[in-house]
PDB file of C-alpha atoms in Angstrom:
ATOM      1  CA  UNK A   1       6.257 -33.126  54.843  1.00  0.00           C
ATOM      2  CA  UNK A   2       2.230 -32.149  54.969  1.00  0.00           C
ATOM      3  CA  UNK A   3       1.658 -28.816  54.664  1.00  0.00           C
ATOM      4  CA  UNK A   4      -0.271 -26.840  57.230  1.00  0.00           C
ATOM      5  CA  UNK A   5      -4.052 -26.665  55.457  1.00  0.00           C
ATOM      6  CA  UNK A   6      -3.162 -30.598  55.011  1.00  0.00           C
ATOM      7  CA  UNK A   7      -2.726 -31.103  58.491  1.00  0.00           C
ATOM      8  CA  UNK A   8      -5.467 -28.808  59.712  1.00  0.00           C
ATOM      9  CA  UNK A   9      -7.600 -30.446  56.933  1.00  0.00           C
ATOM     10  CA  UNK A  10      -6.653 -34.241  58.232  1.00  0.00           C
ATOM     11  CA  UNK A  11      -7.552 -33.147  62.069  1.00  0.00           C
ATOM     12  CA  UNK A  12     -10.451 -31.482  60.854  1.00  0.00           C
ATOM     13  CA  UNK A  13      -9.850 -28.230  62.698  1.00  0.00           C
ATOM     14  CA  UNK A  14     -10.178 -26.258  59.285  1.00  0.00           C
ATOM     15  CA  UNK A  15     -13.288 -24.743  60.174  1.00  0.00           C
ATOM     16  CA  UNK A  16     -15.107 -25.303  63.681  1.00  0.00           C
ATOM     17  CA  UNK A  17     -17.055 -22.604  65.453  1.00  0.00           C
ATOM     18  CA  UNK A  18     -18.268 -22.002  69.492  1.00  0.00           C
ATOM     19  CA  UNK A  19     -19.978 -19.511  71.575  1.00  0.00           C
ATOM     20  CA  UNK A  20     -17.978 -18.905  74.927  1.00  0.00           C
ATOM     21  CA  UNK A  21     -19.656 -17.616  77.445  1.00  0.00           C
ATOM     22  CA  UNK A  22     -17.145 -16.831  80.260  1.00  0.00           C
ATOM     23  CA  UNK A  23     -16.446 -14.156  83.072  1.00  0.00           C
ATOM     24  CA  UNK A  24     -14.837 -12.057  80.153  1.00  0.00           C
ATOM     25  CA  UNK A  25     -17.849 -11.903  78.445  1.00  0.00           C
ATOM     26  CA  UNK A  26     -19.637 -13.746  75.022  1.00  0.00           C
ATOM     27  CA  UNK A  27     -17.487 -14.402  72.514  1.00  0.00           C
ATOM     28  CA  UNK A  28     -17.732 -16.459  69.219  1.00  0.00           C
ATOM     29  CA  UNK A  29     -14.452 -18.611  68.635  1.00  0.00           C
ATOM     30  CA  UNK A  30     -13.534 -19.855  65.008  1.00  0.00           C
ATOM     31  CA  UNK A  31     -11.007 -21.688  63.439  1.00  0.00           C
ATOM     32  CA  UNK A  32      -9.735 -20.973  59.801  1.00  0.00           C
ATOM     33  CA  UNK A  33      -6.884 -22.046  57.815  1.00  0.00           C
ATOM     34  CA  UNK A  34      -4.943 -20.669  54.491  1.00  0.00           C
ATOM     35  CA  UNK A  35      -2.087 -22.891  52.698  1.00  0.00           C
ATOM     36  CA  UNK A  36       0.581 -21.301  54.823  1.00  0.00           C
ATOM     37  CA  UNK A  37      -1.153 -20.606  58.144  1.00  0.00           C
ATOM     38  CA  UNK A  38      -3.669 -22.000  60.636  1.00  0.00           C
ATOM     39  CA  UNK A  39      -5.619 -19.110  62.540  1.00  0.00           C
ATOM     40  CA  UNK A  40      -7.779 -19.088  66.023  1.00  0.00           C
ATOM     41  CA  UNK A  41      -9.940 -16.255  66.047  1.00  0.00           C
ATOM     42  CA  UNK A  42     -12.155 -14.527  68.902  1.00  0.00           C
ATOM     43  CA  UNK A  43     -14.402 -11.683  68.433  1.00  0.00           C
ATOM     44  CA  UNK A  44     -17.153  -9.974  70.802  1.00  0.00           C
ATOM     45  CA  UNK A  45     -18.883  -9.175  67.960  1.00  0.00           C
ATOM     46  CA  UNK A  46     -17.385  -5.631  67.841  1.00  0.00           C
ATOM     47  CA  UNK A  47     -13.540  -6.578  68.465  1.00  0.00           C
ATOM     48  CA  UNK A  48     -11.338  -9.351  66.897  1.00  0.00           C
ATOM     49  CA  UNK A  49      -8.274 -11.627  68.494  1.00  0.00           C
ATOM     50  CA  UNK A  50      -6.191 -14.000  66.555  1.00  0.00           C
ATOM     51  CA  UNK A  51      -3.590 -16.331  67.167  1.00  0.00           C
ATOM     52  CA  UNK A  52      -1.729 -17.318  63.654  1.00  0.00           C
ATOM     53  CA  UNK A  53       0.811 -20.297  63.252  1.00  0.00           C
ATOM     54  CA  UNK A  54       2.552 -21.444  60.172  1.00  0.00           C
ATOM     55  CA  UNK A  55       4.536 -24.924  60.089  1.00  0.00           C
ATOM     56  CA  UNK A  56       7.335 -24.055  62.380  1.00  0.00           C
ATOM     57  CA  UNK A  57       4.663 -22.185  64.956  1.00  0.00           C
ATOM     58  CA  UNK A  58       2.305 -25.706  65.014  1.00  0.00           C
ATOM     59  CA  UNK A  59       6.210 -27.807  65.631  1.00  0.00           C
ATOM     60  CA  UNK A  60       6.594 -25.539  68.329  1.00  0.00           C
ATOM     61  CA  UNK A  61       3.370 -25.460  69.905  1.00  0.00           C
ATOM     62  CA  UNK A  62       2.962 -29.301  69.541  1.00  0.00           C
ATOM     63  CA  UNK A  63       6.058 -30.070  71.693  1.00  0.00           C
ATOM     64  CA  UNK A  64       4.862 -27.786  74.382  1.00  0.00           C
ATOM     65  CA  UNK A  65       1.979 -29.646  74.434  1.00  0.00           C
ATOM     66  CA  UNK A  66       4.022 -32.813  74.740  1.00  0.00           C
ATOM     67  CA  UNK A  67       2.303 -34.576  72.102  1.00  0.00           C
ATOM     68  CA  UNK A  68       4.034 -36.535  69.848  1.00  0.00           C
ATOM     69  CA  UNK A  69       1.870 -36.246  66.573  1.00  0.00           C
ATOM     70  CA  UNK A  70      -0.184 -33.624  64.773  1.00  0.00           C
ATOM     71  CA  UNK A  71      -3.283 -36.493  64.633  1.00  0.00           C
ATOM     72  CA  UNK A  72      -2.958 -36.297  68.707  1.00  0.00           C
ATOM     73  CA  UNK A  73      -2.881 -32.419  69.029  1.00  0.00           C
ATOM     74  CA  UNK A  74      -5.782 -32.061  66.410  1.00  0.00           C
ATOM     75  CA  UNK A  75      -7.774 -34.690  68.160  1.00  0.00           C
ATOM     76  CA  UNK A  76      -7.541 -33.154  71.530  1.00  0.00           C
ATOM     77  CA  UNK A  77      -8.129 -29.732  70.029  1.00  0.00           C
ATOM     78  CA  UNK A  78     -11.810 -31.143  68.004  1.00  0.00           C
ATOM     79  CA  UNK A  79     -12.299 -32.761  71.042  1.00  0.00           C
ATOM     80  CA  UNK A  80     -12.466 -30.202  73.474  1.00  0.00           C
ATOM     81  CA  UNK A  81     -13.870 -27.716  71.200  1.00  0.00           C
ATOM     82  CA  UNK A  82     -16.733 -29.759  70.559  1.00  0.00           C
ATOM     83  CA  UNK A  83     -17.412 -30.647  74.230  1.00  0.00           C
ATOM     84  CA  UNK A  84     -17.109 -26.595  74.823  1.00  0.00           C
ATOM     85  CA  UNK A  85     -14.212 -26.744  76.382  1.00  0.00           C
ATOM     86  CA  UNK A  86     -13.297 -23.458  75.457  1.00  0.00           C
ATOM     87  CA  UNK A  87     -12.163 -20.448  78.129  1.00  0.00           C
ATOM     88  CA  UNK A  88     -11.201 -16.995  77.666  1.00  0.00           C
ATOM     89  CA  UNK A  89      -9.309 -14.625  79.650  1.00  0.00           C
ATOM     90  CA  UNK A  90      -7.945 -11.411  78.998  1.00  0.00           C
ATOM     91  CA  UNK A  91      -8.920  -7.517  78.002  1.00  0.00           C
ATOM     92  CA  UNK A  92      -7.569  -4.758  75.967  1.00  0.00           C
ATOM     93  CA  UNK A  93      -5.069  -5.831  73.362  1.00  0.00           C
ATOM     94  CA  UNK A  94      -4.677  -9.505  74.361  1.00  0.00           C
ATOM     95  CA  UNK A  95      -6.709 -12.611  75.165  1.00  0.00           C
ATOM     96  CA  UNK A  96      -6.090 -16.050  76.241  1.00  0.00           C
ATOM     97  CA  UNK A  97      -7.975 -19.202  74.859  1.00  0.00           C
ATOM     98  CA  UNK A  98      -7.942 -22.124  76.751  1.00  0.00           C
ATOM     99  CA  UNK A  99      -9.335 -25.842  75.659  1.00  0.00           C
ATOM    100  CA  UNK A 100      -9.513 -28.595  77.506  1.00  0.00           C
ATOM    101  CA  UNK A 101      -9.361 -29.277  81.384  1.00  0.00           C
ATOM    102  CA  UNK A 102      -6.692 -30.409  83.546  1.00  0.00           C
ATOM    103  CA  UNK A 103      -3.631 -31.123  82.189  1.00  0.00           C
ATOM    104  CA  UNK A 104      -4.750 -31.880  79.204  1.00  0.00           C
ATOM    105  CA  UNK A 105      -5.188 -28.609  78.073  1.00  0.00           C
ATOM    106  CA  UNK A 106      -4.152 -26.194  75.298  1.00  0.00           C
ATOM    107  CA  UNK A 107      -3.168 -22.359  75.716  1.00  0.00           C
ATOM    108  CA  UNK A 108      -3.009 -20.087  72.987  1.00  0.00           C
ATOM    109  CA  UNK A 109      -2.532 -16.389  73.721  1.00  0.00           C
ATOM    110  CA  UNK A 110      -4.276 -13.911  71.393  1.00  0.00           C
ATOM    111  CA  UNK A 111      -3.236 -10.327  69.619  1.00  0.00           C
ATOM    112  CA  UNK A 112      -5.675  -7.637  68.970  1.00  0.00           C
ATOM    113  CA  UNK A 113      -6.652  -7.764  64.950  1.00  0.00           C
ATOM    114  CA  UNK A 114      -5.386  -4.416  62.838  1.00  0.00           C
ATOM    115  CA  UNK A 115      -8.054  -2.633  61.672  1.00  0.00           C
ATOM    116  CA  UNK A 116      -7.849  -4.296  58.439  1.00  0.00           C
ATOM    117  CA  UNK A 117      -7.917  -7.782  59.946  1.00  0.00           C
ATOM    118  CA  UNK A 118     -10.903  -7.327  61.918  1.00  0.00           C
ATOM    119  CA  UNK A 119     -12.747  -6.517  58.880  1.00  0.00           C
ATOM    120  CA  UNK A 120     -11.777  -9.197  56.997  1.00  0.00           C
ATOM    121  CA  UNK A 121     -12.287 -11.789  60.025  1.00  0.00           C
ATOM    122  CA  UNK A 122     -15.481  -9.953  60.995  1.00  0.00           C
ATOM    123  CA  UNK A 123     -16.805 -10.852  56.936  1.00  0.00           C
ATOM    124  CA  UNK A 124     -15.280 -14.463  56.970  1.00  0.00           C
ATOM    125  CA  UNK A 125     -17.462 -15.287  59.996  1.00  0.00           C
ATOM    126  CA  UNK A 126     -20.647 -13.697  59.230  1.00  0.00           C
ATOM    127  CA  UNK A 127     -20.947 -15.257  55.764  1.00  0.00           C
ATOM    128  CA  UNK A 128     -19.823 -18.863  56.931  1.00  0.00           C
ATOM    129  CA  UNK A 129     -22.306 -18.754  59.485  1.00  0.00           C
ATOM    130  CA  UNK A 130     -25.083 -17.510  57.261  1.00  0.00           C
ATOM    131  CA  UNK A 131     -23.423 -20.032  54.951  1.00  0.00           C
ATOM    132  CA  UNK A 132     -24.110 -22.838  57.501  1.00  0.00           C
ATOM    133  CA  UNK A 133     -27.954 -21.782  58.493  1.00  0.00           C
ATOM    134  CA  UNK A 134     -28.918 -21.777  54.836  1.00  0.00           C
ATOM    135  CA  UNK A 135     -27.621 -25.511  54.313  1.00  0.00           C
ATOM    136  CA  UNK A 136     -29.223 -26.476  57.949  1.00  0.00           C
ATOM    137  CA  UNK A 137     -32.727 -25.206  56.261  1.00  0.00           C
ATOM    138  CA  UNK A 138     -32.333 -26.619  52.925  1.00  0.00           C
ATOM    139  CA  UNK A 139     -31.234 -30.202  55.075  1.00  0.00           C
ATOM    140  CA  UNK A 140     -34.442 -29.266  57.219  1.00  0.00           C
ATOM    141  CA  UNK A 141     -36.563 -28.450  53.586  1.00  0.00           C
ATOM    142  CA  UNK A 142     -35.220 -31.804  52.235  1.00  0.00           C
ATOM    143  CA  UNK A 143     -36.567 -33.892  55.042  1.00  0.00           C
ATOM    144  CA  UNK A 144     -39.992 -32.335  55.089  1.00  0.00           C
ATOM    145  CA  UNK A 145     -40.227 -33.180  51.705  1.00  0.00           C
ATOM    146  CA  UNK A 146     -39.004 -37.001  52.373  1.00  0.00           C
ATOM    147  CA  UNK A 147     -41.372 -37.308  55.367  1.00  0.00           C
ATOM    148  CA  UNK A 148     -44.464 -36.176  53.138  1.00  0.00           C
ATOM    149  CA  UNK A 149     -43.553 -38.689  50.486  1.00  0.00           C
ATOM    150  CA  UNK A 150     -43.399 -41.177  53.206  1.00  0.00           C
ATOM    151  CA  UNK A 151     -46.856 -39.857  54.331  1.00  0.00           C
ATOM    152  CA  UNK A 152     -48.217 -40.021  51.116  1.00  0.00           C
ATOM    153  CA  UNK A 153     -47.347 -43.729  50.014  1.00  0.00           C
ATOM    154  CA  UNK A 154     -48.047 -45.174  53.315  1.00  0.00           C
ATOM    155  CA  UNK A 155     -51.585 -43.375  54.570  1.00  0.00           C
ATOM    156  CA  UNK A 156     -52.690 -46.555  56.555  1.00  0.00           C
ATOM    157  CA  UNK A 157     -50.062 -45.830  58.756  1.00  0.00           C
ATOM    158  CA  UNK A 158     -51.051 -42.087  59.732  1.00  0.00           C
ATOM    159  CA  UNK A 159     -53.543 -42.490  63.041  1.00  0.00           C
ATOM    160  CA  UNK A 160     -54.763 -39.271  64.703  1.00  0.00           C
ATOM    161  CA  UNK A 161     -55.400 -37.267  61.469  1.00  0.00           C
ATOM    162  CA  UNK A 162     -53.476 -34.747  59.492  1.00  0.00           C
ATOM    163  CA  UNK A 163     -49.726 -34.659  60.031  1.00  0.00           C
ATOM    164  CA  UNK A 164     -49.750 -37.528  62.514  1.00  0.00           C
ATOM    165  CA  UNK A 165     -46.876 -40.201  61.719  1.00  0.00           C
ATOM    166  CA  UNK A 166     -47.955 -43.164  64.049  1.00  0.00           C
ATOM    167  CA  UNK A 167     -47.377 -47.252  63.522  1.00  0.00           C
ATOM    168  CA  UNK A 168     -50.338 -47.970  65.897  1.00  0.00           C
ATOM    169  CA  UNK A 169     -51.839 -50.735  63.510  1.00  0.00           C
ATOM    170  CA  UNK A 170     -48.233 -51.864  62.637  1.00  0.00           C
ATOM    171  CA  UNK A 171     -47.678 -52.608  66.166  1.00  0.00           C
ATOM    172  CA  UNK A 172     -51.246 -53.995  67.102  1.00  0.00           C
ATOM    173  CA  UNK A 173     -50.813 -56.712  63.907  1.00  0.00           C
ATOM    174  CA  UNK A 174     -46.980 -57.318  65.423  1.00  0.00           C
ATOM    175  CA  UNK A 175     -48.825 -57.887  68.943  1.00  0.00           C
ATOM    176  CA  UNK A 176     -50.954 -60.757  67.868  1.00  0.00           C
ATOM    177  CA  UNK A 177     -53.974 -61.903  70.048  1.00  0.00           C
ATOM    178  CA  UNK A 178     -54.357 -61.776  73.108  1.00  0.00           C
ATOM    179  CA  UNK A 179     -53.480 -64.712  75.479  1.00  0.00           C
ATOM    180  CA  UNK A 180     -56.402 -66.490  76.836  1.00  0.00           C
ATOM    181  CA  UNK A 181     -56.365 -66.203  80.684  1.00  0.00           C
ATOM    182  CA  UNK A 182     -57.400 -69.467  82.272  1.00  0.00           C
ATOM    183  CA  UNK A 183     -59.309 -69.270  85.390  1.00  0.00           C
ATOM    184  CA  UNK A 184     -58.253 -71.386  88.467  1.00  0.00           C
ATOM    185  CA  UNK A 185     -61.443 -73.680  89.222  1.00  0.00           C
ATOM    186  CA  UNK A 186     -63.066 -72.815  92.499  1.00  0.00           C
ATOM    187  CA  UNK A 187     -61.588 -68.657  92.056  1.00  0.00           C
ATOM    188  CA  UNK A 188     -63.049 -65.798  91.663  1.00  0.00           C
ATOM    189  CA  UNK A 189     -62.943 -64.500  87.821  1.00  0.00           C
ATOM    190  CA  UNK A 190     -62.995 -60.855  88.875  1.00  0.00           C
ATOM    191  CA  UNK A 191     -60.479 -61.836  91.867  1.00  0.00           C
ATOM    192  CA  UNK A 192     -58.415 -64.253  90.775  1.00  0.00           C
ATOM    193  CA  UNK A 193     -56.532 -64.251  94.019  1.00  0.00           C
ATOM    194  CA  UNK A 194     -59.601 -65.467  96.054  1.00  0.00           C
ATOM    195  CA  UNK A 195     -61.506 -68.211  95.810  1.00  0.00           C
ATOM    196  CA  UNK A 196     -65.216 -68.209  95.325  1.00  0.00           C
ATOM    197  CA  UNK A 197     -67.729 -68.791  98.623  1.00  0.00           C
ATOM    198  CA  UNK A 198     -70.673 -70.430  97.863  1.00  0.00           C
ATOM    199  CA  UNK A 199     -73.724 -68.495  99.379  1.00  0.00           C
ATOM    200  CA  UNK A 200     -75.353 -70.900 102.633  1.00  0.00           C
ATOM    201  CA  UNK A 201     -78.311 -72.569 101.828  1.00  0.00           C
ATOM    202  CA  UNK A 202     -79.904 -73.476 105.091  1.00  0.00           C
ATOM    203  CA  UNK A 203     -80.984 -77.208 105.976  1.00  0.00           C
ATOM    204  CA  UNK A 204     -82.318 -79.063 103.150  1.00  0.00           C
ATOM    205  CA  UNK A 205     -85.093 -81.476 103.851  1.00  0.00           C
ATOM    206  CA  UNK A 206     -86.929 -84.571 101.662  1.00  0.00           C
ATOM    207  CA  UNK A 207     -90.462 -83.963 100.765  1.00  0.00           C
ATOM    208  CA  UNK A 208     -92.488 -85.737 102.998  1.00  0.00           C
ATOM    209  CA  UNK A 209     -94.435 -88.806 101.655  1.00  0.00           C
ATOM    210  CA  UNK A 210     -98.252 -88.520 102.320  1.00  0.00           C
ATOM    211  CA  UNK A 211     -98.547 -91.721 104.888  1.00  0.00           C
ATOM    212  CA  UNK A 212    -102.499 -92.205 104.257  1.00  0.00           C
TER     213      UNK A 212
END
């Protein structure tokens, strides 16, 4: 049999992260996971509420759920916390998480952390985050330098000056020439719905011959 961080690991559930905003207030949920437990954790910022499960916990939880495999119950889990699916309930000493909507939802009601437990979940979360912005800006870093390089080799392909990316002249030598418009004989070239009137000349008469 898997074990639990196997399981968690496989539905990827190990470590996800939301802001809730709700009636109860803002919250930051997080998921976490150990070799012998999975953990759903809510904090204010201030306070901290966890729901904990081991192996027989996730069995049990499952078949209220009425799913018949971990991959399902994971998958709506990731799902809905993804989407923001994500409500919570509660004050004082206990909360209750909610994800999903309609029927196909999953409860999971929430202790108050010890004193020693909201320390330690308060310090997991605020270096995994910090953890997570420093690898978004060294992704972000990494790109600027890619898109310079791409600058760089290609400058016939910059139009507008400095810093502009554009594929003007790409697409103009793509377009080819321009097709030649042929003009209906007898129509107008700046109407070419109407046809042209020829201006009246009056009543054309033959020189007269000189009878002498």
């Amino acid at each position: 049999m898997s074990s639990v961080s196997e399981l968690v690991g496989d539905g990827r559930c190990a470590q996800l992260q939301q802001v809730v905003d709700c009636a109860a207030g803002r919250f930051v949920c997080f998921t976490r996971c150990t070799a012998a437990a999975w953990s759903i954790s809510v904090t204010d910022g201030v306070d901290v509420w966890i729901w904990q499960a081991g192996q027989a916990e996730l069995d049990a939880h499952r078949d209220v759920a009425e799913l018949s495999s971990f991959e399902a119950y994971f998958s709506r889990f990731r799902t809905a916390f993804l989407a923001g699916e994500v409500s919570i309930s509660g004050t004082g000493h206990r909360l209750q998480c909610t994800l999903g909507k309609g029927s196909s939802t999953l409860t999971y009601d929430l202790y108050e952390a010890t004193a020693s437990e909201r320390k330690e979940e308060l310090k997991h979360i605020l270096f995994r985050l910090a953890d997570k912005v420093t690898e978004l800006d060294q992704k972000l870093a990494d790109s600027t330098v890619r898109l310079d390089a791409l600058r760089q080799n290609h400058p016939e392909r910059q139009v507008g000056g400095k810093g502009g990316a554009g594929f003007d002249l790409d697409m103009q030598r793509n377009r080819g020439p321009a097709a030649k418009v042929r003009r209906k004989e007898g129509y107008s070239i700046l109407n070419p719905e109407s046809k042209r009137v020829k201006a009246p000349r009056g009543v054309h008469f033959d020189d007269e011959e000189d009878s002498s």
